[in-house]
Short mmCIF file of C-alpha atoms and ligand atoms in Angstrom, two decimals:
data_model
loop_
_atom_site.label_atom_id
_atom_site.label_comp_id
_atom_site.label_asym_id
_atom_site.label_seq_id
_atom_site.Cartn_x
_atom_site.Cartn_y
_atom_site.Cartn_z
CA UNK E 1 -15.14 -42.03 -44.19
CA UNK E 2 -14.50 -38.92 -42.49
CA UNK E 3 -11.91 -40.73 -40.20
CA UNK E 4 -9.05 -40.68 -42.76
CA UNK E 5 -9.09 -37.45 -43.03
CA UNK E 6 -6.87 -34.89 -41.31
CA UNK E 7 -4.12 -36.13 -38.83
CA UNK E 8 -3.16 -39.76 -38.60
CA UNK E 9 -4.03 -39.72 -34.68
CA UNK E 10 -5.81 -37.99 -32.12
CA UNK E 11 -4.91 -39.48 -29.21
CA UNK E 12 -2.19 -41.27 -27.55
CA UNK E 13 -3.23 -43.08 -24.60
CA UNK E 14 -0.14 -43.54 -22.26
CA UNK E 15 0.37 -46.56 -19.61
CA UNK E 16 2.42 -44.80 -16.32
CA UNK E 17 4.33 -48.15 -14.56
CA UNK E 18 7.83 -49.21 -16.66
CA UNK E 19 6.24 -47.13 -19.16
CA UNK E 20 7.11 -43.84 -18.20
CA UNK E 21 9.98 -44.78 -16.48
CA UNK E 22 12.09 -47.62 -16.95
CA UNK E 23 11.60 -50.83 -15.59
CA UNK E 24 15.56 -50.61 -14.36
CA UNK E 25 14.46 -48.08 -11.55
CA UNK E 26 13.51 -51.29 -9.27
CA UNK E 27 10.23 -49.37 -8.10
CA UNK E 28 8.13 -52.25 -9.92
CA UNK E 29 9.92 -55.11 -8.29
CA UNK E 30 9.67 -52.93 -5.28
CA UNK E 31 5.74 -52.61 -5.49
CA UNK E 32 5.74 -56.74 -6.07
CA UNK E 33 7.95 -57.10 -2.90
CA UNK E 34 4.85 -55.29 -0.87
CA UNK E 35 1.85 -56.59 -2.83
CA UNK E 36 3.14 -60.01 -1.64
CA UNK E 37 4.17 -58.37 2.21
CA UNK E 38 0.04 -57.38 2.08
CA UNK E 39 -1.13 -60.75 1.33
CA UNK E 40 0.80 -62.44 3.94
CA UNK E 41 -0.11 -59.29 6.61
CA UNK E 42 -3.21 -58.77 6.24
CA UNK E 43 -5.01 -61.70 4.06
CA UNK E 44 -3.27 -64.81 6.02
CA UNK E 45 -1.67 -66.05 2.46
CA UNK E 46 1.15 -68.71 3.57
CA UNK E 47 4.21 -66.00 2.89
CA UNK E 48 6.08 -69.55 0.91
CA UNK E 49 2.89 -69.15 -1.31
CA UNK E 50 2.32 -65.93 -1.62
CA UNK E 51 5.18 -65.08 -4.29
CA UNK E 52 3.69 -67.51 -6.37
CA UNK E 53 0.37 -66.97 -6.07
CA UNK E 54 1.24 -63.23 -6.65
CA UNK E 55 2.27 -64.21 -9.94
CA UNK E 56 -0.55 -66.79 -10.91
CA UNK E 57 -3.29 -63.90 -10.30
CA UNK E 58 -1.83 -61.34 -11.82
CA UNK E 59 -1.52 -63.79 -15.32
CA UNK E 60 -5.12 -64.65 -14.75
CA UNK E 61 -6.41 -61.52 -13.62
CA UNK E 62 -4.86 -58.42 -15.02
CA UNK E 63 -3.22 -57.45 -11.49
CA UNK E 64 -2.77 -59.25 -8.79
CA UNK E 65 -5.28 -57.46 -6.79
CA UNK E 66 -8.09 -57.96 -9.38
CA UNK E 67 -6.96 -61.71 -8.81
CA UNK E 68 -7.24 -61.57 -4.71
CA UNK E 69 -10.65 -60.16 -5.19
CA UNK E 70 -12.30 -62.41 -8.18
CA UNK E 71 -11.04 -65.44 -5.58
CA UNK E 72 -12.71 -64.24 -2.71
CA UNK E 73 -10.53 -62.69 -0.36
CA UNK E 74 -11.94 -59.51 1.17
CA UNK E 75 -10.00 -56.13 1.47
CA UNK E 76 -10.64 -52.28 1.55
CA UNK E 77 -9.23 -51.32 -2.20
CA UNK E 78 -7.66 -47.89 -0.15
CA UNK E 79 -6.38 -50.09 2.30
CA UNK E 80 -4.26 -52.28 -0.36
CA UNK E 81 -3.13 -49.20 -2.65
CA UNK E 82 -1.83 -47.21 0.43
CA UNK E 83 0.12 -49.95 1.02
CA UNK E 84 1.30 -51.20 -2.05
CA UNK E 85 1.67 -47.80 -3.20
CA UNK E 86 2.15 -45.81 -0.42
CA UNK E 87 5.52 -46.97 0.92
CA UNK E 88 6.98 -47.03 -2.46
CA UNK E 89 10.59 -45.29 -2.35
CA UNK E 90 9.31 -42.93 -4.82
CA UNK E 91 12.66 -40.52 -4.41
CA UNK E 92 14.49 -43.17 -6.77
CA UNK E 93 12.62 -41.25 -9.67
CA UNK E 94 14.13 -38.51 -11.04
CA UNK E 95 12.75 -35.46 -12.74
CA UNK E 96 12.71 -35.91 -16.53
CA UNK E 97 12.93 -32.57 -18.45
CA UNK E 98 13.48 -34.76 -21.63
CA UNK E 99 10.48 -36.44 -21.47
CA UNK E 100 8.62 -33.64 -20.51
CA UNK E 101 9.91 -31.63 -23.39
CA UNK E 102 8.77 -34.40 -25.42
CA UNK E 103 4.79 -34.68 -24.64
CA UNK E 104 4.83 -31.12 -23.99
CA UNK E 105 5.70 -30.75 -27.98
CA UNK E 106 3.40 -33.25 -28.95
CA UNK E 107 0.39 -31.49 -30.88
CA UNK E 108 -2.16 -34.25 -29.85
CA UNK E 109 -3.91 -35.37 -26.90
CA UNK E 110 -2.36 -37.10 -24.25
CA UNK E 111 -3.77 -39.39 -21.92
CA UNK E 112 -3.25 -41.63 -19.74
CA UNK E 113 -4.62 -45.29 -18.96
CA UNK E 114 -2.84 -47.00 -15.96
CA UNK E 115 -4.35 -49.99 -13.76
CA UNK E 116 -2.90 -48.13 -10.73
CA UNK E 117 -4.94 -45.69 -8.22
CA UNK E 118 -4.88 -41.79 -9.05
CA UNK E 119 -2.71 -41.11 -5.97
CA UNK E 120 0.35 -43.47 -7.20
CA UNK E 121 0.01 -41.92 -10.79
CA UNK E 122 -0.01 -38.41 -9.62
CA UNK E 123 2.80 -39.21 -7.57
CA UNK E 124 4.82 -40.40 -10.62
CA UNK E 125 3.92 -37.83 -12.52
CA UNK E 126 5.06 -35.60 -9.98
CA UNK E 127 8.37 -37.45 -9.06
CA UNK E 128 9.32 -37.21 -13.20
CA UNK E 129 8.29 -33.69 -13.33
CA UNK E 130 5.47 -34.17 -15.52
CA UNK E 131 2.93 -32.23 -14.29
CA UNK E 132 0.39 -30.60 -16.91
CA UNK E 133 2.08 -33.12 -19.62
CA UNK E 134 -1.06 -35.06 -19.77
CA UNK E 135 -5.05 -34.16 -20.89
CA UNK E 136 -6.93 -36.97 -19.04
CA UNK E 137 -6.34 -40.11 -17.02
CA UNK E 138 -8.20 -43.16 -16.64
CA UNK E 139 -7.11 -45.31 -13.07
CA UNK E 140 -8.03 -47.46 -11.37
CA UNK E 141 -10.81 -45.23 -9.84
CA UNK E 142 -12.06 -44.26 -13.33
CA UNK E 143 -12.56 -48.03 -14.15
CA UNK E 144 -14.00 -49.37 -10.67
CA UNK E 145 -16.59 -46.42 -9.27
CA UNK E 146 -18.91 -49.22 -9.03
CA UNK E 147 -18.25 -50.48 -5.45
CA UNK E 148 -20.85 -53.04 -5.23
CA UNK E 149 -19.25 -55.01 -7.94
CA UNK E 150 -17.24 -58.03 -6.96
CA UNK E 151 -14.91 -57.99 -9.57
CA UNK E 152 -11.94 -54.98 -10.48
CA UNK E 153 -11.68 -53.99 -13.65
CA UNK E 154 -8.32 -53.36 -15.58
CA UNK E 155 -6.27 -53.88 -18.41
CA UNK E 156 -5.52 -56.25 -20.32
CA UNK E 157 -9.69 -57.08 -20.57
CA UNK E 158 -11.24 -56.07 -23.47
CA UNK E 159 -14.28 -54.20 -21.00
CA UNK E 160 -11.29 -52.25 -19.13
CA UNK E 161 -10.43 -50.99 -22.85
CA UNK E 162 -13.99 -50.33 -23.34
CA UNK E 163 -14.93 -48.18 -20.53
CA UNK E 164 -11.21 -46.07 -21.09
CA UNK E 165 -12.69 -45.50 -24.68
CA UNK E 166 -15.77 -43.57 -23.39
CA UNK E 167 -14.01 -41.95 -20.09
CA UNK E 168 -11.04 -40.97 -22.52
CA UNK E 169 -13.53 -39.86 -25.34
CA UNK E 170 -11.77 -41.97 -27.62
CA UNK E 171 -14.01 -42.72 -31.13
CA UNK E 172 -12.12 -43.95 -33.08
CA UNK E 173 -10.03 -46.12 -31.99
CA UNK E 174 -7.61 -46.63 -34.82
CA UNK E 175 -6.61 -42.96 -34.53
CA UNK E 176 -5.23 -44.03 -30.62
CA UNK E 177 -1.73 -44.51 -30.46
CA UNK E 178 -1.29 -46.47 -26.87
CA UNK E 179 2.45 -46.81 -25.39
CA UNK E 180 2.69 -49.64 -22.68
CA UNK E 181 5.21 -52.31 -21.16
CA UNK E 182 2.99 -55.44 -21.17
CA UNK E 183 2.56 -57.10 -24.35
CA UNK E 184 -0.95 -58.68 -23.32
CA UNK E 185 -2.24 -55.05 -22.53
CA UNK E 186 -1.12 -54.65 -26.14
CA UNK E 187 -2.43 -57.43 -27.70
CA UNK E 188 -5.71 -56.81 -26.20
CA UNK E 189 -5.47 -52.82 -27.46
CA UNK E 190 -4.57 -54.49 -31.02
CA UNK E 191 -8.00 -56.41 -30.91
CA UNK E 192 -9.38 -53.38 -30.13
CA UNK E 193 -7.96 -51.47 -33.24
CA UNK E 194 -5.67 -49.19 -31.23
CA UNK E 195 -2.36 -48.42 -32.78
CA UNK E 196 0.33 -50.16 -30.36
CA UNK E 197 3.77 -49.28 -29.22
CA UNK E 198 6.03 -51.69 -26.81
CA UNK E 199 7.75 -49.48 -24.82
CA UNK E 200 10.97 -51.24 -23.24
CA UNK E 201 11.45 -53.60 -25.62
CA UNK E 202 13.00 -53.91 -29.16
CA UNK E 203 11.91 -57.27 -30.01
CA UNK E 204 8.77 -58.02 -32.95
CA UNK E 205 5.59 -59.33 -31.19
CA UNK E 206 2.04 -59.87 -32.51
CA UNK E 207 -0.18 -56.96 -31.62
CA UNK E 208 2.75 -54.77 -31.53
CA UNK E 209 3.12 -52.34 -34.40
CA UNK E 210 6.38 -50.61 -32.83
CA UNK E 211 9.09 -51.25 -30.26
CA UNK E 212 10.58 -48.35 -28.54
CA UNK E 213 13.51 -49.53 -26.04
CA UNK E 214 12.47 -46.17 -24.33
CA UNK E 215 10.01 -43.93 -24.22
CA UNK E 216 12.68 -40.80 -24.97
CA UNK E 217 13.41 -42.93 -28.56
CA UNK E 218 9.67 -41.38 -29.37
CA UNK E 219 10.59 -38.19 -31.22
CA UNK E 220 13.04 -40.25 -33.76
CA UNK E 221 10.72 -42.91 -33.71
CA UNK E 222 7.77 -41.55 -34.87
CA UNK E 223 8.35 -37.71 -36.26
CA UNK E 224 5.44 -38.02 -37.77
CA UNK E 225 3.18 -37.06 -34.81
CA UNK E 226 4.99 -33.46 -34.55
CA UNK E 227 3.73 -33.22 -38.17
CA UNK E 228 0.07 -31.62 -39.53
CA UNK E 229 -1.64 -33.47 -42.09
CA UNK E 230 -3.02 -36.65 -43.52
CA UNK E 231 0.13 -38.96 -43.69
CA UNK E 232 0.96 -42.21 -44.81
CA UNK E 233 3.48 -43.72 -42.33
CA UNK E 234 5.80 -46.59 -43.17
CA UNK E 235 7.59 -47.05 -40.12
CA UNK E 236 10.94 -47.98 -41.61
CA UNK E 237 13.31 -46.82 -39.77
CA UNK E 238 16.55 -48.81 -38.89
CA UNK E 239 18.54 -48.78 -35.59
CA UNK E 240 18.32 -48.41 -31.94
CA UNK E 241 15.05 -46.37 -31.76
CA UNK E 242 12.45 -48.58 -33.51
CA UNK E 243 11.95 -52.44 -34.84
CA UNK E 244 11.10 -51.89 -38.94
CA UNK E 245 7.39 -52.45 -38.92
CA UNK E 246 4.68 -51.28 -41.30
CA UNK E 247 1.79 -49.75 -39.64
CA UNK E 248 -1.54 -50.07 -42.03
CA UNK E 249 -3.03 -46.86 -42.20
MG1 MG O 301 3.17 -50.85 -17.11
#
């Protein structure tokens, strides 16, 4: 098989939110804190339900807003992401020239694969200095072009994987590496023969072949993606930067 030739991978395939940036930076809890402000605005949600109904949908559904739509409440998708994402205190990210050195090294394609809208992504991007860093980007607009359909798609659904695969030109899966925060989206990208790193976390999962506390721990994490060549990686490396795991080749 032609596949195990040549360089391990030929992707990696990069979630943005907590991903990118830490979860610490409060903009996630922040962007909670407003989905939950639009349900009880503008969708008549009880506002002593709507925390926990936040929470429900977005277990069921992928995101929360997937959720609202699948059970029938009706909104303009522009409408919701301008203000979700559009009153996001965005000025608590920093610029990152240490991450950006990072992908900017990295001899493979980069791309991304985020549930959010193209405007909040380039806007994080932007905020962390990242511009040019990344090849491609599947959003939320990449995944849900189809505007008659009643249902959003996104991760962690196998068909949200699916479609990224042929937007993202991605063949063969098992030469993906995909960084991301949620362990379902990670599970599901296991199923799916991807090669999975939990990013803010240092704890051993199923479906996760790595566990990077941060996303900077990369280049002693895996050195093997500066390097050319067919190699055999045994990811057994101790401390901070990485939980021991073996990665089958
Ligand atoms: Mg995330």
């Amino acid at each position: 098989m032609d596949d195990h030739q040549g360089s391990k991978y030929d992707c990696l395939l990069f979630d943005i939110d907590d991903t990118v940036y830490p979860n610490s930076s409060g903009l996630s809890s922040q962007c909670t804190n407003n989905i939950i402000e639009f349900m009880t605005k503008n969708l008549g949600v009880d506002e002593h339900k709507a925390p926990q109904l936040c929470v429900s949908l977005y277990k069921e559904y992928g995101t929360t807003m997937a959720g609202l739509k699948a059970t029938g409440y009706d909104f303009d998708y522009d409408h919701f992401h301008r203000f979700v994402h559009g009153r996001l205190p965005y000025e608590i990210l920093k610029p990152d020239p240490a991450l950006k050195s990072i992908l900017q090294s990295l001899p493979i394609r980069k791309v991304v694969f985020s549930n959010a809208n193209r405007d909040h992504v380039n806007m994080i991007i932007n905020k962390l200095g990242l511009e040019g860093c990344f090849d491609d980007m599947i959003c939320f607009e990449t995944l849900n072009n189809q505007t008659t359909s009643p249902f959003i798609l996104c991760k962690p659904s196998d068909d949200a994987f699916k479609q990224a695969f042929i937007k993202a030109k991605i063949n063969i899966p098992h030469k993906t590496l995909f960084f991301d925060d949620s362990i379902r989206n990670l599970q599901t990208a296991k199923r799916m023969r991807l090669h999975t790193v939990w990013v803010g976390s240092a704890h051993r999962e199923a479906g996760v072949d790595l566990a990077l506390e941060s996303i900077h721990n990369m280049r002693e994490a895996l050195p093997e993606l500066w390097e050319d060549g067919d190699k055999n990686v045994s990811y057994s490396r101790k401390g901070k930067v990485g939980i021991e795991t073996y990665v089958r080749a």
